[in-house]
XYZ file of C-alpha atoms in Angstrom:
292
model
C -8.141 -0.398 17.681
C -9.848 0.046 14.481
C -10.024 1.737 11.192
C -11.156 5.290 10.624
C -9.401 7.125 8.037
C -8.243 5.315 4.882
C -5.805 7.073 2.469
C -5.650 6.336 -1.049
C -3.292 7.847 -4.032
C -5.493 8.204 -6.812
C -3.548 8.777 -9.979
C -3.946 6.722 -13.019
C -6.750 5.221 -14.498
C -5.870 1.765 -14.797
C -5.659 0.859 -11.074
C -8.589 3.347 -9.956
C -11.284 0.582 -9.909
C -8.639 -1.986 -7.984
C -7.807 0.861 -5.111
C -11.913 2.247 -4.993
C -12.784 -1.717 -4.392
C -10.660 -2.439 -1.800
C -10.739 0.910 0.294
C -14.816 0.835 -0.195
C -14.672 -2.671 1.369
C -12.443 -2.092 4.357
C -14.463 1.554 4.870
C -17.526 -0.212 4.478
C -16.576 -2.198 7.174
C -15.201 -0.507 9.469
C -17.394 2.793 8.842
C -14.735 4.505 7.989
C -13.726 7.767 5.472
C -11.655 7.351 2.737
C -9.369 10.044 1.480
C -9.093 10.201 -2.318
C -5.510 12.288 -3.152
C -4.509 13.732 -6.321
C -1.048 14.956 -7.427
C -0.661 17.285 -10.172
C 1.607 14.844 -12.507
C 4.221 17.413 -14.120
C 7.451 16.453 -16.022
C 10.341 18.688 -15.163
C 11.322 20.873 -18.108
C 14.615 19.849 -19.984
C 17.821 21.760 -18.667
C 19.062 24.614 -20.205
C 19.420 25.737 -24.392
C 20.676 28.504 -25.736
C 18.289 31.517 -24.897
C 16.036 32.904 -26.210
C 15.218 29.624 -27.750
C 15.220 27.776 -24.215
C 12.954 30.340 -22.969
C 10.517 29.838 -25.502
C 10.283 25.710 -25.505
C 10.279 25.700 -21.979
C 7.515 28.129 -21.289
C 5.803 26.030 -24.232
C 6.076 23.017 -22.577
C 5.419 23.746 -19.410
C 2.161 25.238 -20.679
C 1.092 22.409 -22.513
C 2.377 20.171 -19.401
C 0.061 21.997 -16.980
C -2.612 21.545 -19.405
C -2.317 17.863 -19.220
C -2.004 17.744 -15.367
C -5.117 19.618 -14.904
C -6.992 17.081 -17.768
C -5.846 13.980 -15.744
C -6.847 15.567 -12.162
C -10.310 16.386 -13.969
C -10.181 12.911 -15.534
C -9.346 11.297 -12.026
C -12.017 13.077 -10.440
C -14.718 12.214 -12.788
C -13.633 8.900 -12.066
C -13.990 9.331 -8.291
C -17.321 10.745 -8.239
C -18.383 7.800 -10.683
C -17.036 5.338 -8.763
C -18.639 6.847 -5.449
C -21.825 6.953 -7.206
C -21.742 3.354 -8.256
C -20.860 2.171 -4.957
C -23.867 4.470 -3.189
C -20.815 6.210 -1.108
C -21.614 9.744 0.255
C -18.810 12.107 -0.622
C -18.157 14.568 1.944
C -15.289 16.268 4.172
C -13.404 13.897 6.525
C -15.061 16.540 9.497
C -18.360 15.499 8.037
C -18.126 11.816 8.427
C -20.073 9.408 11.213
C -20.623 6.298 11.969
C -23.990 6.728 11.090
C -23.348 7.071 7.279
C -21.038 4.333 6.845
C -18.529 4.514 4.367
C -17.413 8.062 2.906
C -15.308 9.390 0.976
C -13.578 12.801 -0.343
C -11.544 14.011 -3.000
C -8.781 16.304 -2.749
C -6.516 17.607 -5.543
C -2.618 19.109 -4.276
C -0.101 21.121 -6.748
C 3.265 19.282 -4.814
C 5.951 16.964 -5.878
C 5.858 13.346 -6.208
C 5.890 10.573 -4.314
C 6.559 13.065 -1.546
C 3.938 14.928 -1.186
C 1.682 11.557 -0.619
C 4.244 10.820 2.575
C 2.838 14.055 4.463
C -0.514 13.705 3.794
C -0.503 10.297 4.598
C 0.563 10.534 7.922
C -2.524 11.013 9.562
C -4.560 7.905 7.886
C -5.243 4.684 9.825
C -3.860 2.867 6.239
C -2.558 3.721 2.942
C -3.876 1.022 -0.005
C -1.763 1.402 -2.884
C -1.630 -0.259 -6.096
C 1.301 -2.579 -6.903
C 3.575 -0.684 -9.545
C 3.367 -2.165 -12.782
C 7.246 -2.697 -14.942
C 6.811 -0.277 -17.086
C 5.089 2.857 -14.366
C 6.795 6.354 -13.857
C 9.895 6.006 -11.425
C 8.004 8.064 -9.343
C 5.473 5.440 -8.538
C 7.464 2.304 -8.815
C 8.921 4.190 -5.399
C 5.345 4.975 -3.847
C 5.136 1.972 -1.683
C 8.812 2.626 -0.149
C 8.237 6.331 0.233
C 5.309 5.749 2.004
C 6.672 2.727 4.062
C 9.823 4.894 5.320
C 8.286 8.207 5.375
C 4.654 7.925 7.368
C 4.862 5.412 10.122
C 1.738 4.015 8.456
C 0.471 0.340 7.756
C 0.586 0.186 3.942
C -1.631 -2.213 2.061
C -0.234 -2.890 -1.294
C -2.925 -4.695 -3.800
C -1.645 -7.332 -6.412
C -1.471 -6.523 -10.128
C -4.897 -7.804 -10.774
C -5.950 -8.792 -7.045
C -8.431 -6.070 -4.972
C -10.099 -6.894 -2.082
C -13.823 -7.489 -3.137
C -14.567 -8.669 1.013
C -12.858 -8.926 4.209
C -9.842 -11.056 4.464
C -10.650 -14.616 5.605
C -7.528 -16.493 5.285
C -4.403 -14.643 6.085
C -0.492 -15.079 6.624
C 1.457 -13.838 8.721
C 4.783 -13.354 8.390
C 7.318 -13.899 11.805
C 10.576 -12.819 12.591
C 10.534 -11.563 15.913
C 11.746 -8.174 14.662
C 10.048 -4.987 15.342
C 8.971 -4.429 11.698
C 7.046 -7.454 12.218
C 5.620 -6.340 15.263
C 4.292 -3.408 13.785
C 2.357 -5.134 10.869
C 1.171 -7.660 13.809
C -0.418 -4.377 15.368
C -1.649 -2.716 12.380
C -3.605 -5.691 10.743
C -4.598 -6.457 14.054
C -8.650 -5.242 12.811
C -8.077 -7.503 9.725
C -7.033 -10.588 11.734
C -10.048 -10.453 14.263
C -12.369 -10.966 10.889
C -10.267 -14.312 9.565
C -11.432 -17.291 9.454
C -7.389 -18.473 8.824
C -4.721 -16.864 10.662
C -1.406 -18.546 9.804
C 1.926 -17.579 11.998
C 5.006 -18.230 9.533
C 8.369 -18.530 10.084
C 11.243 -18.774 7.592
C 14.387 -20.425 8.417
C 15.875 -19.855 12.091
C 14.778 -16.460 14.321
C 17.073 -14.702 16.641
C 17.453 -16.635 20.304
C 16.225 -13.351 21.810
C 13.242 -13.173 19.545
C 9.707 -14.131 20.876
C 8.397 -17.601 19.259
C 5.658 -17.746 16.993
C 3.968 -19.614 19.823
C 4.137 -16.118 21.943
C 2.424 -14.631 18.622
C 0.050 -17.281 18.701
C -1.119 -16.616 22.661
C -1.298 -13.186 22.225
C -3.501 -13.065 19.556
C -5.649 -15.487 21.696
C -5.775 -12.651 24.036
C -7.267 -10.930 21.339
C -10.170 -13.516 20.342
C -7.861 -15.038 17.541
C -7.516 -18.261 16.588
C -4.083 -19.162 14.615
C -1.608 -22.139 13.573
C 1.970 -21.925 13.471
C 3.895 -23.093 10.167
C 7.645 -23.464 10.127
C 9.109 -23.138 7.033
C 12.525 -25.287 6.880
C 15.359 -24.083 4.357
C 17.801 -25.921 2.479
C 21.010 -24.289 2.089
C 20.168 -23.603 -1.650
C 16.642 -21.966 -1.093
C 15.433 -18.852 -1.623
C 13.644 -17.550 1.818
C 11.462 -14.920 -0.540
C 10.104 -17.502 -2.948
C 9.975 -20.456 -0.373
C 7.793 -17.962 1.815
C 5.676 -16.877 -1.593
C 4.987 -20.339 -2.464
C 3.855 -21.036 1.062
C 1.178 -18.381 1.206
C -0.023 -19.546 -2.333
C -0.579 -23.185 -0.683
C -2.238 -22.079 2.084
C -6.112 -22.605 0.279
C -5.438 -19.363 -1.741
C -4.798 -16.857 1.120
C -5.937 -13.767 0.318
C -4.217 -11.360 2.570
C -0.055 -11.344 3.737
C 1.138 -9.353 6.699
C 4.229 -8.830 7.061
C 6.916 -6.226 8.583
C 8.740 -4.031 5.752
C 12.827 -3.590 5.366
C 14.209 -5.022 8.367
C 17.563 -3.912 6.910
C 18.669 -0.722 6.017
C 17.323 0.413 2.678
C 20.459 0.785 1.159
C 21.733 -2.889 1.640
C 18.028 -3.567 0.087
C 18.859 -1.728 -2.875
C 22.799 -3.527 -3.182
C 21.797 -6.658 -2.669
C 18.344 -7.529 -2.578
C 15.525 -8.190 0.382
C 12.670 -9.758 1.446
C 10.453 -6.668 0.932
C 11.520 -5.939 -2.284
C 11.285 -9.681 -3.274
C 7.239 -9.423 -2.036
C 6.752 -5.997 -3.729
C 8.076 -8.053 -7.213
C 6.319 -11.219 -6.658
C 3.231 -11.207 -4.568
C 0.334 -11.529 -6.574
C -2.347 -11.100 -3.094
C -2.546 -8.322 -0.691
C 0.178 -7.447 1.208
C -0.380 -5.219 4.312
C 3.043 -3.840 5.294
C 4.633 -1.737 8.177
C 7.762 -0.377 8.587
Protein backbone atom coordinates (compact mmCIF):
# COMPACT_ATOMS: atom_id res chain seq x y z
CA UNK A 1 0.00 0.00 0.00
CA UNK A 2 1.34 3.26 -0.97
CA UNK A 3 0.79 6.59 -2.48
CA UNK A 4 0.43 7.28 -6.17
CA UNK A 5 -1.95 9.86 -7.08
CA UNK A 6 -2.36 12.94 -4.85
CA UNK A 7 -5.33 15.32 -5.43
CA UNK A 8 -5.24 18.81 -4.57
CA UNK A 9 -8.05 21.77 -4.93
CA UNK A 10 -6.21 24.62 -6.03
CA UNK A 11 -8.28 27.74 -5.68
CA UNK A 12 -7.16 30.74 -3.84
CA UNK A 13 -4.02 32.26 -3.51
CA UNK A 14 -3.48 32.44 0.02
CA UNK A 15 -3.25 28.69 0.81
CA UNK A 16 -1.51 27.72 -2.66
CA UNK A 17 2.05 27.69 -1.18
CA UNK A 18 0.65 25.62 2.15
CA UNK A 19 -1.18 22.80 -0.24
CA UNK A 20 2.06 22.83 -3.12
CA UNK A 21 4.42 22.16 0.16
CA UNK A 22 2.79 19.49 1.57
CA UNK A 23 1.59 17.48 -1.62
CA UNK A 24 5.36 18.09 -3.13
CA UNK A 25 6.63 16.43 0.10
CA UNK A 26 4.40 13.40 0.34
CA UNK A 27 4.84 13.03 -3.83
CA UNK A 28 8.34 13.47 -3.39
CA UNK A 29 8.29 10.70 -1.28
CA UNK A 30 6.40 8.41 -2.38
CA UNK A 31 7.11 9.18 -6.25
CA UNK A 32 3.98 10.00 -6.75
CA UNK A 33 1.73 12.57 -9.27
CA UNK A 34 -0.05 15.23 -7.98
CA UNK A 35 -3.23 16.49 -9.52
CA UNK A 36 -3.61 20.28 -9.43
CA UNK A 37 -7.74 21.06 -9.92
CA UNK A 38 -9.28 24.24 -10.74
CA UNK A 39 -12.96 25.27 -10.48
CA UNK A 40 -14.27 28.07 -12.37
CA UNK A 41 -15.44 30.27 -9.16
CA UNK A 42 -18.88 31.87 -10.44
CA UNK A 43 -21.51 33.66 -8.23
CA UNK A 44 -25.03 32.77 -9.19
CA UNK A 45 -26.83 35.74 -10.71
CA UNK A 46 -29.49 37.49 -8.41
CA UNK A 47 -33.17 36.13 -8.96
CA UNK A 48 -35.45 37.71 -11.05
CA UNK A 49 -36.29 41.91 -11.80
CA UNK A 50 -38.56 43.29 -13.80
CA UNK A 51 -37.53 42.59 -17.54
CA UNK A 52 -36.02 44.01 -19.65
CA UNK A 53 -34.01 45.48 -16.90
CA UNK A 54 -33.23 41.91 -15.32
CA UNK A 55 -32.13 40.79 -18.61
CA UNK A 56 -29.73 43.38 -19.01
CA UNK A 57 -27.90 43.28 -15.31
CA UNK A 58 -27.83 39.76 -15.42
CA UNK A 59 -26.23 39.21 -18.76
CA UNK A 60 -23.88 42.15 -17.40
CA UNK A 61 -22.92 40.41 -14.58
CA UNK A 62 -22.55 37.28 -15.62
CA UNK A 63 -20.16 38.68 -18.22
CA UNK A 64 -18.10 40.48 -15.97
CA UNK A 65 -18.35 37.27 -13.52
CA UNK A 66 -16.90 34.97 -16.19
CA UNK A 67 -14.30 37.46 -16.73
CA UNK A 68 -13.13 37.17 -13.24
CA UNK A 69 -13.31 33.31 -13.14
CA UNK A 70 -11.17 32.98 -16.10
CA UNK A 71 -8.50 35.83 -14.40
CA UNK A 72 -8.30 33.70 -11.17
CA UNK A 73 -7.94 30.19 -13.14
CA UNK A 74 -5.11 32.11 -15.19
CA UNK A 75 -3.89 33.59 -11.89
CA UNK A 76 -3.97 30.02 -10.20
CA UNK A 77 -2.18 28.55 -12.94
CA UNK A 78 0.60 30.96 -13.12
CA UNK A 79 0.91 30.12 -9.67
CA UNK A 80 1.14 26.37 -10.34
CA UNK A 81 3.65 26.45 -12.94
CA UNK A 82 5.74 28.85 -10.57
CA UNK A 83 5.49 26.83 -7.84
CA UNK A 84 6.43 23.60 -9.97
CA UNK A 85 9.29 25.45 -11.25
CA UNK A 86 10.61 26.40 -7.87
CA UNK A 87 10.32 23.05 -6.56
CA UNK A 88 12.21 21.43 -9.91
CA UNK A 89 8.76 19.31 -10.39
CA UNK A 90 8.13 18.06 -14.00
CA UNK A 91 4.61 18.91 -15.04
CA UNK A 92 3.09 16.39 -17.14
CA UNK A 93 -0.18 14.13 -17.66
CA UNK A 94 -0.95 11.66 -14.82
CA UNK A 95 -0.41 8.81 -18.00
CA UNK A 96 3.01 10.33 -18.28
CA UNK A 97 4.24 9.84 -14.82
CA UNK A 98 7.02 7.06 -13.46
CA UNK A 99 8.76 6.24 -10.84
CA UNK A 100 11.68 7.22 -12.53
CA UNK A 101 10.89 11.02 -12.46
CA UNK A 102 9.83 11.32 -9.02
CA UNK A 103 7.41 13.73 -8.12
CA UNK A 104 4.97 15.25 -10.90
CA UNK A 105 2.48 17.15 -11.23
CA UNK A 106 -0.47 18.50 -13.64
CA UNK A 107 -2.86 21.13 -13.87
CA UNK A 108 -6.30 20.86 -14.90
CA UNK A 109 -8.94 23.62 -15.12
CA UNK A 110 -13.09 22.28 -15.02
CA UNK A 111 -16.24 24.72 -15.80
CA UNK A 112 -18.58 22.65 -12.86
CA UNK A 113 -20.16 23.58 -9.64
CA UNK A 114 -18.66 23.82 -6.34
CA UNK A 115 -17.57 21.85 -3.84
CA UNK A 116 -19.12 19.13 -5.96
CA UNK A 117 -17.43 18.89 -8.72
CA UNK A 118 -14.03 18.31 -6.52
CA UNK A 119 -16.04 15.02 -4.95
CA UNK A 120 -15.98 13.26 -8.54
CA UNK A 121 -12.77 14.01 -9.51
CA UNK A 122 -11.44 13.12 -6.39
CA UNK A 123 -12.45 9.78 -6.31
CA UNK A 124 -9.77 8.24 -8.02
CA UNK A 125 -6.71 9.90 -5.90
CA UNK A 126 -4.79 7.90 -3.27
CA UNK A 127 -5.41 11.39 -0.93
CA UNK A 128 -6.99 14.67 -1.09
CA UNK A 129 -4.77 17.59 0.97
CA UNK A 130 -6.91 20.41 1.55
CA UNK A 131 -6.44 23.58 3.24
CA UNK A 132 -8.24 24.24 6.55
CA UNK A 133 -11.12 26.86 5.79
CA UNK A 134 -10.40 30.06 7.18
CA UNK A 135 -13.79 32.10 9.26
CA UNK A 136 -14.38 34.31 6.94
CA UNK A 137 -13.98 31.72 3.29
CA UNK A 138 -16.91 31.26 0.73
CA UNK A 139 -19.58 28.73 2.17
CA UNK A 140 -18.62 26.75 -0.53
CA UNK A 141 -15.25 25.95 0.86
CA UNK A 142 -15.85 26.10 4.54
CA UNK A 143 -17.88 22.69 3.25
CA UNK A 144 -14.87 21.26 1.08
CA UNK A 145 -13.46 19.03 3.68
CA UNK A 146 -17.08 17.40 4.47
CA UNK A 147 -17.99 17.13 0.82
CA UNK A 148 -15.04 15.43 0.15
CA UNK A 149 -15.08 13.26 3.39
CA UNK A 150 -18.80 11.97 2.59
CA UNK A 151 -18.69 12.04 -1.06
CA UNK A 152 -15.20 10.15 -2.29
CA UNK A 153 -14.36 7.33 0.01
CA UNK A 154 -10.97 9.05 0.13
CA UNK A 155 -8.38 9.69 3.03
CA UNK A 156 -8.49 13.49 3.35
CA UNK A 157 -5.54 15.38 4.76
CA UNK A 158 -6.61 18.67 6.04
CA UNK A 159 -3.47 21.21 6.74
CA UNK A 160 -3.66 23.71 9.75
CA UNK A 161 -4.20 27.44 9.20
CA UNK A 162 -0.55 28.15 9.06
CA UNK A 163 0.86 24.43 9.43
CA UNK A 164 2.11 22.50 5.89
CA UNK A 165 4.02 19.64 5.89
CA UNK A 166 7.66 20.79 5.02
CA UNK A 167 8.88 16.63 5.67
CA UNK A 168 7.46 13.38 6.46
CA UNK A 169 5.52 12.99 9.59
CA UNK A 170 7.68 11.78 12.51
CA UNK A 171 5.54 11.96 15.47
CA UNK A 172 1.95 11.12 14.96
CA UNK A 173 -1.47 10.46 16.88
CA UNK A 174 -3.71 8.34 16.42
CA UNK A 175 -6.96 8.58 17.29
CA UNK A 176 -9.03 5.08 18.67
CA UNK A 177 -12.43 4.23 18.92
CA UNK A 178 -12.83 0.95 17.64
CA UNK A 179 -15.30 2.25 15.04
CA UNK A 180 -14.97 1.70 11.42
CA UNK A 181 -14.26 5.38 10.61
CA UNK A 182 -11.30 4.84 12.62
CA UNK A 183 -10.37 1.87 10.93
CA UNK A 184 -10.32 3.46 7.77
CA UNK A 185 -7.91 6.38 8.70
CA UNK A 186 -5.78 3.42 10.46
CA UNK A 187 -5.58 1.99 6.76
CA UNK A 188 -5.15 5.05 4.86
CA UNK A 189 -2.21 6.67 6.88
CA UNK A 190 -0.95 3.37 7.08
CA UNK A 191 2.29 4.76 4.42
CA UNK A 192 2.59 7.77 6.83
CA UNK A 193 2.88 5.65 10.01
CA UNK A 194 5.64 3.22 8.62
CA UNK A 195 7.92 6.64 8.30
CA UNK A 196 7.27 7.82 12.25
CA UNK A 197 9.51 7.89 14.53
CA UNK A 198 6.25 8.37 17.22
CA UNK A 199 3.19 6.50 16.72
CA UNK A 200 0.79 7.22 19.60
CA UNK A 201 -2.62 4.95 19.94
CA UNK A 202 -5.24 7.31 21.82
CA UNK A 203 -8.21 6.66 23.40
CA UNK A 204 -10.80 9.06 24.83
CA UNK A 205 -13.03 8.10 27.55
CA UNK A 206 -14.56 4.40 27.48
CA UNK A 207 -14.84 2.29 23.85
CA UNK A 208 -17.60 -0.05 23.06
CA UNK A 209 -17.14 -3.77 24.86
CA UNK A 210 -17.27 -5.16 21.30
CA UNK A 211 -14.63 -2.80 20.05
CA UNK A 212 -10.98 -4.05 19.50
CA UNK A 213 -8.44 -2.49 22.24
CA UNK A 214 -5.91 -0.15 21.38
CA UNK A 215 -3.57 -2.98 22.33
CA UNK A 216 -5.06 -5.01 19.11
CA UNK A 217 -4.12 -1.61 17.19
CA UNK A 218 -0.90 -1.68 18.70
CA UNK A 219 -0.02 -5.59 17.49
CA UNK A 220 -1.21 -5.06 14.28
CA UNK A 221 0.73 -2.33 13.40
CA UNK A 222 3.69 -4.47 14.71
CA UNK A 223 2.73 -6.73 11.97
CA UNK A 224 3.38 -3.95 9.90
CA UNK A 225 7.05 -2.93 11.18
CA UNK A 226 5.48 -0.24 13.58
CA UNK A 227 6.41 0.62 16.71
CA UNK A 228 3.57 2.47 18.95
CA UNK A 229 2.44 3.37 22.69
CA UNK A 230 -0.93 3.37 23.90
CA UNK A 231 -2.30 6.59 25.84
CA UNK A 232 -5.61 6.51 27.65
CA UNK A 233 -7.13 9.57 28.03
CA UNK A 234 -9.43 9.57 31.35
CA UNK A 235 -12.56 12.04 31.44
CA UNK A 236 -14.11 13.80 34.15
CA UNK A 237 -17.71 14.14 33.92
CA UNK A 238 -17.27 17.91 33.08
CA UNK A 239 -14.66 17.50 30.18
CA UNK A 240 -14.77 18.14 26.86
CA UNK A 241 -13.58 14.79 24.85
CA UNK A 242 -12.64 17.27 21.65
CA UNK A 243 -10.42 19.65 23.58
CA UNK A 244 -9.10 17.01 26.16
CA UNK A 245 -8.04 14.95 22.94
CA UNK A 246 -6.57 18.44 21.23
CA UNK A 247 -4.60 19.25 24.17
CA UNK A 248 -3.22 15.74 24.25
CA UNK A 249 -1.80 15.74 20.75
CA UNK A 250 -0.30 19.28 21.48
CA UNK A 251 1.67 17.56 24.55
CA UNK A 252 2.81 14.87 22.79
CA UNK A 253 6.55 16.77 21.82
CA UNK A 254 4.62 18.85 19.17
CA UNK A 255 3.10 16.04 17.02
CA UNK A 256 2.92 16.95 13.76
CA UNK A 257 0.44 14.71 12.14
CA UNK A 258 -3.38 13.42 13.71
CA UNK A 259 -5.21 10.48 12.25
CA UNK A 260 -8.25 10.04 12.96
CA UNK A 261 -11.72 8.51 11.57
CA UNK A 262 -14.30 11.34 10.36
CA UNK A 263 -18.24 11.62 11.56
CA UNK A 264 -18.90 8.55 13.32
CA UNK A 265 -22.45 9.93 13.66
CA UNK A 266 -24.73 10.87 11.19
CA UNK A 267 -23.99 14.28 9.74
CA UNK A 268 -27.05 15.72 10.67
CA UNK A 269 -26.77 15.11 14.53
CA UNK A 270 -23.12 16.75 13.76
CA UNK A 271 -24.66 19.73 12.50
CA UNK A 272 -27.58 19.88 15.70
CA UNK A 273 -25.42 19.31 18.17
CA UNK A 274 -21.90 19.30 17.62
CA UNK A 275 -19.00 16.41 17.02
CA UNK A 276 -15.74 15.39 17.31
CA UNK A 277 -14.92 16.04 13.62
CA UNK A 278 -16.25 19.24 13.48
CA UNK A 279 -14.58 20.14 16.86
CA UNK A 280 -10.94 19.03 15.00
CA UNK A 281 -11.86 20.82 11.72
CA UNK A 282 -12.33 24.21 14.25
CA UNK A 283 -9.46 23.63 16.45
CA UNK A 284 -6.59 21.63 15.16
CA UNK A 285 -3.84 23.71 14.39
CA UNK A 286 -1.48 20.32 12.83
CA UNK A 287 -2.35 18.00 10.11
CA UNK A 288 -5.16 16.04 10.31
CA UNK A 289 -5.47 13.01 7.93
CA UNK A 290 -9.14 11.97 7.97
CA UNK A 291 -11.38 9.09 6.56
CA UNK A 292 -14.79 8.63 6.52
Amino acid sequence: MTIKTILIPFSDEESSVRLFQAAACLAAFYHAHMRFVHLLQRPLPAAAYTYPVALNYTHDFYTEMEAMAQKQAKDMEDRFHELCAQSDIQIVTSAQHSDAKGATASWEVFDRAMPYGYTAIARLADLIVLAKPEPAAPAWQQGLVEEMLFQTARPVLMLGETETLAKMPQRVVLAWNGGREAARALSAALPVLKHARHVDVTTIGKINSNAEPPESVVAYLALHGISAQISHLLLKRKDDPEMAFVEHAARQKKADLVVMGAYSHNRWREVVLGGFTRQMIRESSVPVLMAH
